[in-house]
Amino acid sequence: MAVGILTGGGDCPGLNAVIRALVKTLQQKLPEEKIIGFLDGFRGAIENRSVPLTTKDVVGLLPKGGTILGTSNRDNPFKFPISVNGTLEFHDVSDTVIENLHKNNIEVLFVIGGDGSLSIAHELSQKGVKVIGIPKTIDNDLDATDFTFGFDSAVRTATKALDMLHTTAESHHRIMVLEVMGRYAGWIALYSGLAGGADVILIPEIPFNWDAVCRKIQQRKAEGKHFSIVVVAEGAYPEGGERVIARYVKESTDPARLGGIGQVVADHLSRCTGLESRVTVLGHLQRGGGPTPFDRILATRFGVAAVNTWLQGNYNVMVAFLGGRVTTVPLSEGIKKLKLVPVDSELIVTAKAIGISFGDE
Amino acid sequence: MAVGILTGGGDCPGLNAVIRALVKTLQQKLPEEKIIGFLDGFRGAIENRSVPLTTKDVVGLLPKGGTILGTSNRDNPFKFPISVNGTLEFHDVSDTVIENLHKNNIEVLFVIGGDGSLSIAHELSQKGVKVIGIPKTIDNDLDATDFTFGFDSAVRTATKALDMLHTTAESHHRIMVLEVMGRYAGWIALYSGLAGGADVILIPEIPFNWDAVCRKIQQRKAEGKHFSIVVVAEGAYPEGGERVIARYVKESTDPARLGGIGQVVADHLSRCTGLESRVTVLGHLQRGGGPTPFDRILATRFGVAAVNTWLQGNYNVMVAFLGGRVTTVPLSEGIKKLKLVPVDSELIVTAKAIGISFGDE
Amino acid sequence: MAVGILTGGGDCPGLNAVIRALVKTLQQKLPEEKIIGFLDGFRGAIENRSVPLTTKDVVGLLPKGGTILGTSNRDNPFKFPISVNGTLEFHDVSDTVIENLHKNNIEVLFVIGGDGSLSIAHELSQKGVKVIGIPKTIDNDLDATDFTFGFDSAVRTATKALDMLHTTAESHHRIMVLEVMGRYAGWIALYSGLAGGADVILIPEIPFNWDAVCRKIQQRKAEGKHFSIVVVAEGAYPEGGERVIARYVKESTDPARLGGIGQVVADHLSRCTGLESRVTVLGHLQRGGGPTPFDRILATRFGVAAVNTWLQGNYNVMVAFLGGRVTTVPLSEGIKKLKLVPVDSELIVTAKAIGISFGDE
Amino acid sequence: MAVGILTGGGDCPGLNAVIRALVKTLQQKLPEEKIIGFLDGFRGAIENRSVPLTTKDVVGLLPKGGTILGTSNRDNPFKFPISVNGTLEFHDVSDTVIENLHKNNIEVLFVIGGDGSLSIAHELSQKGVKVIGIPKTIDNDLDATDFTFGFDSAVRTATKALDMLHTTAESHHRIMVLEVMGRYAGWIALYSGLAGGADVILIPEIPFNWDAVCRKIQQRKAEGKHFSIVVVAEGAYPEGGERVIARYVKESTDPARLGGIGQVVADHLSRCTGLESRVTVLGHLQRGGGPTPFDRILATRFGVAAVNTWLQGNYNVMVAFLGGRVTTVPLSEGIKKLKLVPVDSELIVTAKAIGISFGDE
């Protein structure tokens, strides 16, 4: 018999560390079991493209970003895009996936992915496939787990960027705006803003008031601080306005696209304060680089726990990190809702106590 | 009236971030209150050496390691070393501290420190001084809090070192031994070993068996892996042996001292496996560098929470991070015991599942 | 008597290291001399805003990016923008500068800056001011010196970004485009492309052929390499086309502005190869962060040499790094021409030998 | 026909980058030529252990430290240690090497190594083997080349360590001593000391005077600077004394061995100044980590130039970096002498101008 592994959705530091932990644990506990890695997310399961995996294949993977199995953003087997006479139609090819799993004698499929991939995994489980989910999201917006790997690495990268922008801000007396990921949830903006010494943090959970933001910068100017650091989540938007990001969802999957909210904020603040402003869109750098120690460890814990829960006879569950412990929750629970930043959470209160503005007062 | 702040014990990334958070929060909530920073730990409180602190003084402190207030390892006012006719005597000068606090109109003293400094704070509270403790330890061995700032930064440094040693290990087919901090608790060794891909982790909580460790290295050699990475906590020791570290406690406070357990392990493994070995003692680098984003945020949360708890009328408490939340515990509770690595904890189980040896089987 | 120091133009890692070296050397050699730092570039000299500098003020400056003196991009005293009845007029206020130098008893003015600031310094020297120039440019495009500080740091940041984009490129089989600084000279693109493993490097010195670039990516695809890394200098442009950057020169000084050549290249390559592409505009991050060891040392050497050459009775010269040695050249020589990448230089030959395409064959 | 590649001596960041450049250039220029990598330095040539190399094998090597071919410190084929009846005898097995080169149809052997490996290469060339040398040394002490790859990376690591030690030094008012590599030449100490803001730099080229060093620290104390940073090359020694390092040459190849000069200096300075001191021995971390951009580029230039010079009909030469250009020198010249720090060089003068003491005045 065999187990299958695939990685789906946007890439993220720690995917390789999970693969390594799965393979190492499986080979130690079930040395006879074959391990098959499907390539490029569910696309490999649809097209039956895969590679065998042994411990030799995972040497050196722990500190390496990305995923050796490849991934894909557009590979939902329940709505698979197929070009028919020049028009794109969406077909349900989930039976092909199931067939390919049978062909490969797959007992259980470990799906490492975000919201989208875990939903597909859940749908497959409804059709009888045994799956174990391993949650992954840069944005940290899965409600069923306190943290996912990748988030700490993204926060590190964004914080590093803020540290770097500080010197230019001070030297030129400028407003430096950093646009970070977060369409619906502002976790990266909040954490990196706190860690990187931001003066203003704008997140989707708190529609901001233009006057309040300008006032904050002007107040700093009045105190003799002629520079300011602003962190903006890509999904942030002004009160009464709408998300600039909205068009990405339709047209593009690219957060580095032009004309995002970061630029809008920089232009507005420049006008209302008379200070020069500059915007930096961090974009894909947030997904890059090796995982931090925290993410390496969390990814490893998730990988080991996923194997152990399966060996204990569980399936159609997702591993999760809750209250400092790795545990499991039903897959159906795991994907039910987004975890937004609570507007009255201790982190927001902390940020406000040291003078950070969220543009809401 | 005024509040006092001091930092005590070994330096640690995040101390400055706490000072910044305290000052920013106090000046926002109590703009009239004077803030006084005592210099060099309790020594400054004994000698009445201090500086006033305003928000101007904390600009740029967030990413900066160390402490602008200075610190000291040998400044217990209840056992203060005074040279009398050439011999060192230990005097109780706590009344001088109390007098100096009065002179400065100190309402409350914020003590940022580890086990030792918090114990002194507690003793002072018994004599009527209002204190709020803010826990700090690189080693993460305070039982009353899940994490302290500084630990994540130390793990980062140790993990980075392991990443760097990997290439030499592979290129030369050597056993590379890294000795890290941890006299009684192996947290740094455990976390960095997991994150840095160690093959063997030796911690004080699990006295190791020489044969088991040699066997692990030889087994790797038999599998064609001619190099190994070993992380050793400075307080690790073999079954039936005693802590090499023991002499530090008597003679020295310097973890970089010669002839530590790292060298002993390297020599022994070289003899029993026939492979070359090299030891690196990480020493003070673990205390250095700026804090990680996690530590910057935790330090900031601690600083804000410390002010808030005092404003709510509490004192003689310590802020703590429990179950993902910042809360407070009585100072007396906070210093009661060390937090050791539980030998059957999920982290140990995880490490063993991926083949890491602790020298115990 | 006194010496003056100012930093002009875009900020750059190493400015503070020069200030530190100037101050330390001056105070050691001429302890009685006053040192005056003009604020915000020539603007401070025009408005007579300055601070005294002593060795105390330069503690900790070596690793710190930016400039403690501030800088400005629009402060040419020979063409100073003054708002007259709502319209901007450009006035020659150089006499005011000279007057302010007299007021401050300035014997010599150390000008740390790029092309623009050094030209102003030269013009001032024509009016009798004694100046010593210290060249600075991220872009490394000053012909009179082999290297300037800031360049190595910018290359480090761009190389780090390429390392980070590699994992996403591989995991998603994408073309990742990184747009870096360089309006007229492609040094940052060339160095970071070589160091970061780029497949294509596009620089202003070599107008590129769209077909050649597409062919390179397609050839990689044919060899089974479904990802590519492309580095584009902001001033690169296709044969027969014109610089997209051109409009920046008119409208903006902001390299992170929208719609740069990076996006154009990404869109084109996506169309011609059928592969997904993503662009990252590195922007101001290239100016941020602390200087590398090389830049810290070069900045220090420049600072010391600037003082020494003045003490030897020279002025109206610029320090330069030529053939591994720090020397001086006349200011008039120093600003005569830009240093472009020679299209047949050993670096280009090296890059082509390992298969990097410049889109020209 | 085939070409051979081997890496010898201590590992060093950039070895893999050279291998990559050699393979990429060879496969582009001579697609039919076989490329053979001997394993573990000359040992692999003696024992005829090798692997074929193609461009697939060098994917991802550029940023990776160490060498995929392995290396060895004790593999001189002219003095190869062989155990005969329990005693170690040294045999000349160079004919075996030549035989193995013939067996593999090796036309030319690219030897990437330091002083030792290049001397062996030269001896082989005397026996008719065609060799091209590519110089490598962390210590930068080869006279025939201005720089070798690996040095800039080692300086980065040592400078980073100094940055990290600064915060502890300041917080605790301590003397922090960092011992770095350099048995005969103090380049790493000099560069990292300049870049890391050291107060004292001790190098083998300038035997130091204890009184002068103590005086420097005391003078700082008198100026209110209660901390000092001291960088010591492992081969530094006091006037009239002898190198503590001397015993390593006999007993050990391990620079992290106990009781080095760093500890001696720390103890002495503590006694003569009354300040606490701590020593950190950087050891193998200096060889670890990925190469810096400079080293990646220099290694690539060396690899390409080595192939090109051979294709032009040259052999028994070594590539070198002189005056900013990559060129070649005869192998016999390349190994003739060590490059020591000239005691009156501009770098020493620069260091002294900003107040750094070398313990000689």
Coordinates of N, CA, C and O in Angstrom, one line a residue, chain B residues 9-11 40 64-67 70-74 156-157 160-161 164-165 167-168 170-174 176 253-254 256-259 263 267 276-282 284-285 287-289, chain D residues 9-11 40 64-67 70-74 156-157 160-161 164-165 167-168 170-174 176 253-254 256-259 263 267 276-282 284-285 287-289:
Chain B
G9 N 20.2 41.3 35.6 CA 20.6 40.0 35.1 C 21.3 40.0 33.8 O 21.6 41.1 33.3
G10 N 21.5 38.9 33.2 CA 22.2 38.8 31.9 C 21.4 39.6 30.8 O 20.2 39.5 30.8
D11 N 22.1 40.2 29.9 CA 21.4 40.9 28.8 C 20.7 40.0 27.9 O 21.1 38.8 27.8
D40 N 22.3 50.2 35.5 CA 23.0 48.9 35.8 C 22.3 48.1 36.9 O 22.9 47.6 37.9
K64 N 16.7 47.2 18.7 CA 18.1 47.3 19.3 C 18.2 46.3 20.4 O 17.5 46.3 21.4
G65 N 19.2 45.4 20.4 CA 19.5 44.5 21.5 C 20.0 45.2 22.7 O 20.2 46.4 22.7
G66 N 20.2 44.4 23.8 CA 20.8 44.9 25.0 C 19.8 45.9 25.7 O 18.6 45.8 25.5
T67 N 20.4 46.7 26.6 CA 19.6 47.6 27.4 C 20.3 48.9 27.6 O 21.4 49.0 28.0
G70 N 21.7 49.6 31.1 CA 22.7 48.8 31.6 C 22.2 47.8 32.6 O 21.0 47.9 33.0
T71 N 23.0 46.8 32.9 CA 22.5 45.7 33.8 C 23.7 45.2 34.5 O 24.8 45.7 34.3
S72 N 23.5 44.4 35.5 CA 24.6 43.9 36.3 C 24.2 42.5 36.8 O 23.0 42.2 37.0
N73 N 25.2 41.6 36.9 CA 24.9 40.3 37.4 C 25.0 40.1 38.9 O 24.6 39.2 39.5
R74 N 25.7 41.1 39.5 CA 26.1 40.9 41.0 C 25.7 42.1 41.7 O 26.5 42.9 42.2
R156 N 16.9 31.6 17.2 CA 17.3 32.1 15.9 C 18.8 32.0 15.7 O 19.2 31.5 14.7
T157 N 19.5 32.5 16.6 CA 21.0 32.6 16.5 C 21.5 31.1 16.5 O 22.4 30.8 15.7
K160 N 20.6 29.5 13.2 CA 21.5 30.0 12.1 C 22.9 29.3 12.2 O 23.5 29.0 11.1
A161 N 23.4 29.2 13.4 CA 24.7 28.6 13.5 C 24.7 27.1 13.0 O 25.6 26.7 12.3
M164 N 24.8 27.0 9.4 CA 26.2 27.3 8.9 C 27.1 26.1 9.1 O 28.0 25.8 8.2
L165 N 26.9 25.4 10.1 CA 27.8 24.2 10.4 C 27.5 23.0 9.5 O 28.3 22.2 9.2
T167 N 27.1 22.9 6.2 CA 27.9 22.7 5.0 C 29.3 22.2 5.3 O 29.8 21.4 4.6
T168 N 29.9 22.6 6.4 CA 31.2 22.1 6.8 C 31.1 20.6 7.1 O 31.9 19.8 6.7
E170 N 29.0 18.4 6.0 CA 28.8 17.6 4.8 C 30.1 17.5 4.0 O 30.4 16.5 3.4
S171 N 30.7 18.7 3.8 CA 31.9 18.7 3.0 C 33.1 17.9 3.5 O 33.8 17.4 2.8
H172 N 33.2 17.9 4.9 CA 34.3 17.2 5.5 C 34.0 15.9 6.1 O 34.8 15.2 6.7
H173 N 32.7 15.5 6.0 CA 32.3 14.2 6.7 C 32.6 14.2 8.2 O 33.3 13.3 8.7
R174 N 32.3 15.3 8.8 CA 32.6 15.4 10.2 C 31.4 15.4 11.1 O 30.3 15.6 10.7
M176 N 29.9 17.7 13.8 CA 30.0 19.1 14.2 C 29.1 19.2 15.5 O 27.9 18.9 15.5
T253 N 30.8 33.1 35.7 CA 29.4 33.2 35.1 C 29.5 33.1 33.6 O 28.6 33.5 32.9
D254 N 30.6 32.6 33.1 CA 30.9 32.7 31.7 C 30.7 31.4 31.0 O 31.4 30.4 31.1
A256 N 31.1 30.7 28.0 CA 32.1 30.4 26.9 C 33.4 29.8 27.5 O 34.4 29.6 26.8
R257 N 33.4 29.6 28.8 CA 34.6 29.1 29.5 C 35.1 27.8 28.8 O 34.3 27.1 28.1
L258 N 36.3 27.5 29.0 CA 36.9 26.4 28.3 C 36.4 25.0 28.8 O 36.0 24.9 30.0
G259 N 36.6 24.0 28.0 CA 36.5 22.7 28.5 C 35.1 22.3 28.8 O 34.8 21.4 29.7
Q263 N 33.0 20.1 24.2 CA 34.3 19.5 23.8 C 34.4 18.1 24.2 O 34.9 17.2 23.5
D267 N 35.1 15.0 21.6 CA 36.3 14.1 21.7 C 35.8 12.7 21.8 O 36.3 11.8 21.2
E276 N 36.2 12.5 12.3 CA 36.7 13.8 12.8 C 35.5 14.5 13.5 O 34.4 14.4 13.0
S277 N 35.8 15.3 14.5 CA 34.7 16.1 15.1 C 35.3 17.5 15.4 O 36.5 17.7 15.5
R278 N 34.4 18.4 15.5 CA 34.8 19.8 15.8 C 33.7 20.4 16.7 O 32.5 20.1 16.5
V279 N 34.1 21.2 17.7 CA 33.1 21.8 18.6 C 33.1 23.3 18.4 O 34.1 24.0 18.1
T280 N 31.9 23.9 18.4 CA 31.7 25.3 18.4 C 30.9 25.7 19.7 O 29.8 25.1 19.9
V281 N 31.5 26.6 20.5 CA 30.7 27.1 21.7 C 30.1 28.5 21.3 O 30.8 29.4 21.0
L282 N 28.8 28.5 21.3 CA 28.1 29.7 20.7 C 28.2 30.9 21.7 O 28.3 32.0 21.3
H284 N 28.3 34.0 24.0 CA 27.5 35.2 24.1 C 26.8 35.7 22.9 O 26.0 36.6 22.9
L285 N 27.1 35.0 21.8 CA 26.4 35.4 20.6 C 24.9 35.2 20.8 O 24.0 35.8 20.2
R287 N 23.1 35.9 23.3 CA 22.5 37.1 23.9 C 22.5 38.3 23.0 O 21.9 39.3 23.3
G288 N 23.2 38.2 21.9 CA 23.4 39.4 21.0 C 22.4 39.5 19.9 O 21.5 38.7 19.7
G289 N 22.6 40.6 19.2 CA 21.7 40.9 18.0 C 20.4 41.5 18.5 O 20.1 41.5 19.6
Chain D
G9 N 41.4 20.9 0.7 CA 41.6 21.8 1.9 C 40.4 22.1 2.7 O 39.3 21.5 2.4
G10 N 40.4 23.0 3.6 CA 39.3 23.4 4.4 C 38.2 23.9 3.6 O 38.4 24.6 2.6
D11 N 36.9 23.7 4.0 CA 35.8 24.1 3.2 C 35.6 25.6 3.3 O 36.2 26.2 4.3
D40 N 36.1 14.1 -2.3 CA 37.0 14.3 -1.1 C 38.4 14.7 -1.4 O 39.4 14.1 -0.9
K64 N 24.9 28.0 -2.1 CA 25.1 27.0 -1.1 C 26.5 26.9 -0.7 O 27.4 26.8 -1.5
G65 N 26.8 27.0 0.6 CA 28.1 26.8 1.1 C 28.7 25.4 0.9 O 28.0 24.6 0.4
G66 N 29.9 25.2 1.3 CA 30.6 23.9 1.3 C 30.8 23.5 -0.2 O 30.8 24.3 -1.1
T67 N 31.0 22.2 -0.3 CA 31.3 21.6 -1.6 C 30.6 20.3 -1.8 O 30.8 19.4 -1.0
G70 N 32.9 17.1 -1.7 CA 33.6 16.8 -0.5 C 35.0 17.3 -0.6 O 35.5 17.6 -1.6
T71 N 35.7 17.3 0.6 CA 37.1 17.7 0.6 C 37.8 17.0 1.7 O 37.2 16.2 2.4
S72 N 39.1 17.2 1.8 CA 39.8 16.5 2.8 C 41.1 17.3 3.1 O 41.6 18.0 2.3
N73 N 41.5 17.3 4.4 CA 42.7 18.0 4.8 C 44.0 17.2 4.7 O 45.0 17.8 4.8
R74 N 43.8 15.9 4.7 CA 45.0 15.1 4.8 C 45.1 14.1 3.6 O 44.8 12.9 3.8
R156 N 32.0 38.8 6.6 CA 30.6 39.1 7.0 C 30.2 38.4 8.3 O 29.6 39.0 9.1
T157 N 30.6 37.1 8.4 CA 30.3 36.4 9.6 C 30.9 37.0 10.8 O 30.3 37.1 11.9
K160 N 29.2 40.4 11.6 CA 27.9 40.1 12.3 C 28.1 39.7 13.7 O 27.4 40.2 14.6
A161 N 29.1 38.9 14.0 CA 29.4 38.5 15.4 C 29.7 39.7 16.2 O 29.3 39.9 17.4
M164 N 26.8 41.7 17.1 CA 26.0 41.0 18.1 C 26.6 41.2 19.5 O 25.9 41.3 20.5
L165 N 28.0 41.2 19.6 CA 28.6 41.3 20.9 C 28.6 42.8 21.4 O 28.6 43.0 22.6
T167 N 26.1 44.8 21.8 CA 25.0 45.1 22.7 C 25.3 44.6 24.1 O 25.0 45.2 25.1
T168 N 25.9 43.4 24.2 CA 26.3 42.8 25.5 C 27.4 43.7 26.1 O 27.3 44.0 27.3
E170 N 28.0 46.8 25.7 CA 27.5 48.1 26.3 C 26.6 47.9 27.5 O 26.7 48.6 28.5
S171 N 25.8 46.8 27.4 CA 24.8 46.6 28.5 C 25.5 46.3 29.8 O 25.1 46.6 30.9
H172 N 26.6 45.5 29.7 CA 27.3 45.0 30.9 C 28.6 45.7 31.2 O 29.3 45.3 32.1
H173 N 29.0 46.7 30.4 CA 30.3 47.4 30.6 C 31.4 46.4 30.6 O 32.2 46.4 31.5
R174 N 31.4 45.5 29.6 CA 32.4 44.5 29.5 C 33.4 44.7 28.4 O 33.1 45.4 27.4
M176 N 34.6 42.6 25.4 CA 34.2 41.4 24.7 C 35.3 41.2 23.7 O 35.7 42.0 22.8
T253 N 44.0 20.5 13.9 CA 43.7 21.4 12.9 C 42.5 22.2 13.3 O 41.9 22.9 12.5
D254 N 42.2 22.2 14.5 CA 41.0 22.8 15.0 C 41.2 24.2 15.6 O 41.6 24.3 16.8
A256 N 39.0 25.9 16.9 CA 38.1 26.2 18.1 C 38.7 25.5 19.3 O 38.0 25.5 20.4
R257 N 39.8 24.9 19.2 CA 40.5 24.3 20.4 C 40.6 25.2 21.6 O 40.6 26.4 21.4
L258 N 40.7 24.6 22.7 CA 40.7 25.4 23.9 C 41.9 26.2 24.1 O 43.0 25.9 23.7
G259 N 41.8 27.2 25.0 CA 42.9 27.9 25.5 C 43.7 28.8 24.4 O 44.9 29.0 24.6
Q263 N 41.3 33.8 24.8 CA 41.1 33.6 26.2 C 42.3 34.3 27.0 O 42.0 34.9 28.0
D267 N 41.6 37.3 29.7 CA 42.0 37.2 31.1 C 43.0 38.3 31.5 O 42.8 39.0 32.5
E276 N 35.1 43.4 33.7 CA 34.8 42.0 33.3 C 35.1 41.8 31.8 O 35.0 42.7 31.0
S277 N 35.5 40.6 31.5 CA 35.8 40.3 30.0 C 35.2 39.0 29.7 O 34.9 38.1 30.5
R278 N 34.9 38.8 28.4 CA 34.3 37.5 27.9 C 35.0 37.2 26.6 O 35.2 38.2 25.8
V279 N 35.2 36.0 26.3 CA 35.8 35.6 25.0 C 34.8 34.8 24.2 O 34.0 34.0 24.7
T280 N 34.7 35.0 22.9 CA 34.0 34.2 22.0 C 34.9 33.7 20.9 O 35.6 34.5 20.3
V281 N 35.0 32.4 20.7 CA 35.8 31.8 19.6 C 34.9 31.5 18.4 O 34.0 30.6 18.5
L282 N 35.1 32.2 17.3 CA 34.1 32.1 16.2 C 34.2 30.7 15.5 O 33.2 30.2 15.1
H284 N 34.5 27.4 13.5 CA 34.0 27.0 12.2 C 32.9 27.8 11.6 O 32.6 27.6 10.4
L285 N 32.2 28.6 12.4 CA 31.2 29.4 11.8 C 31.7 30.3 10.6 O 31.0 30.6 9.7
R287 N 33.6 29.4 8.3 CA 33.7 28.7 7.1 C 32.2 28.4 6.6 O 32.1 27.9 5.5
G288 N 31.3 28.7 7.4 CA 29.9 28.2 7.1 C 29.1 29.3 6.4 O 29.5 30.4 6.2
G289 N 27.8 28.9 6.1 CA 26.9 29.8 5.5 C 27.1 29.9 4.0 O 28.1 29.4 3.5

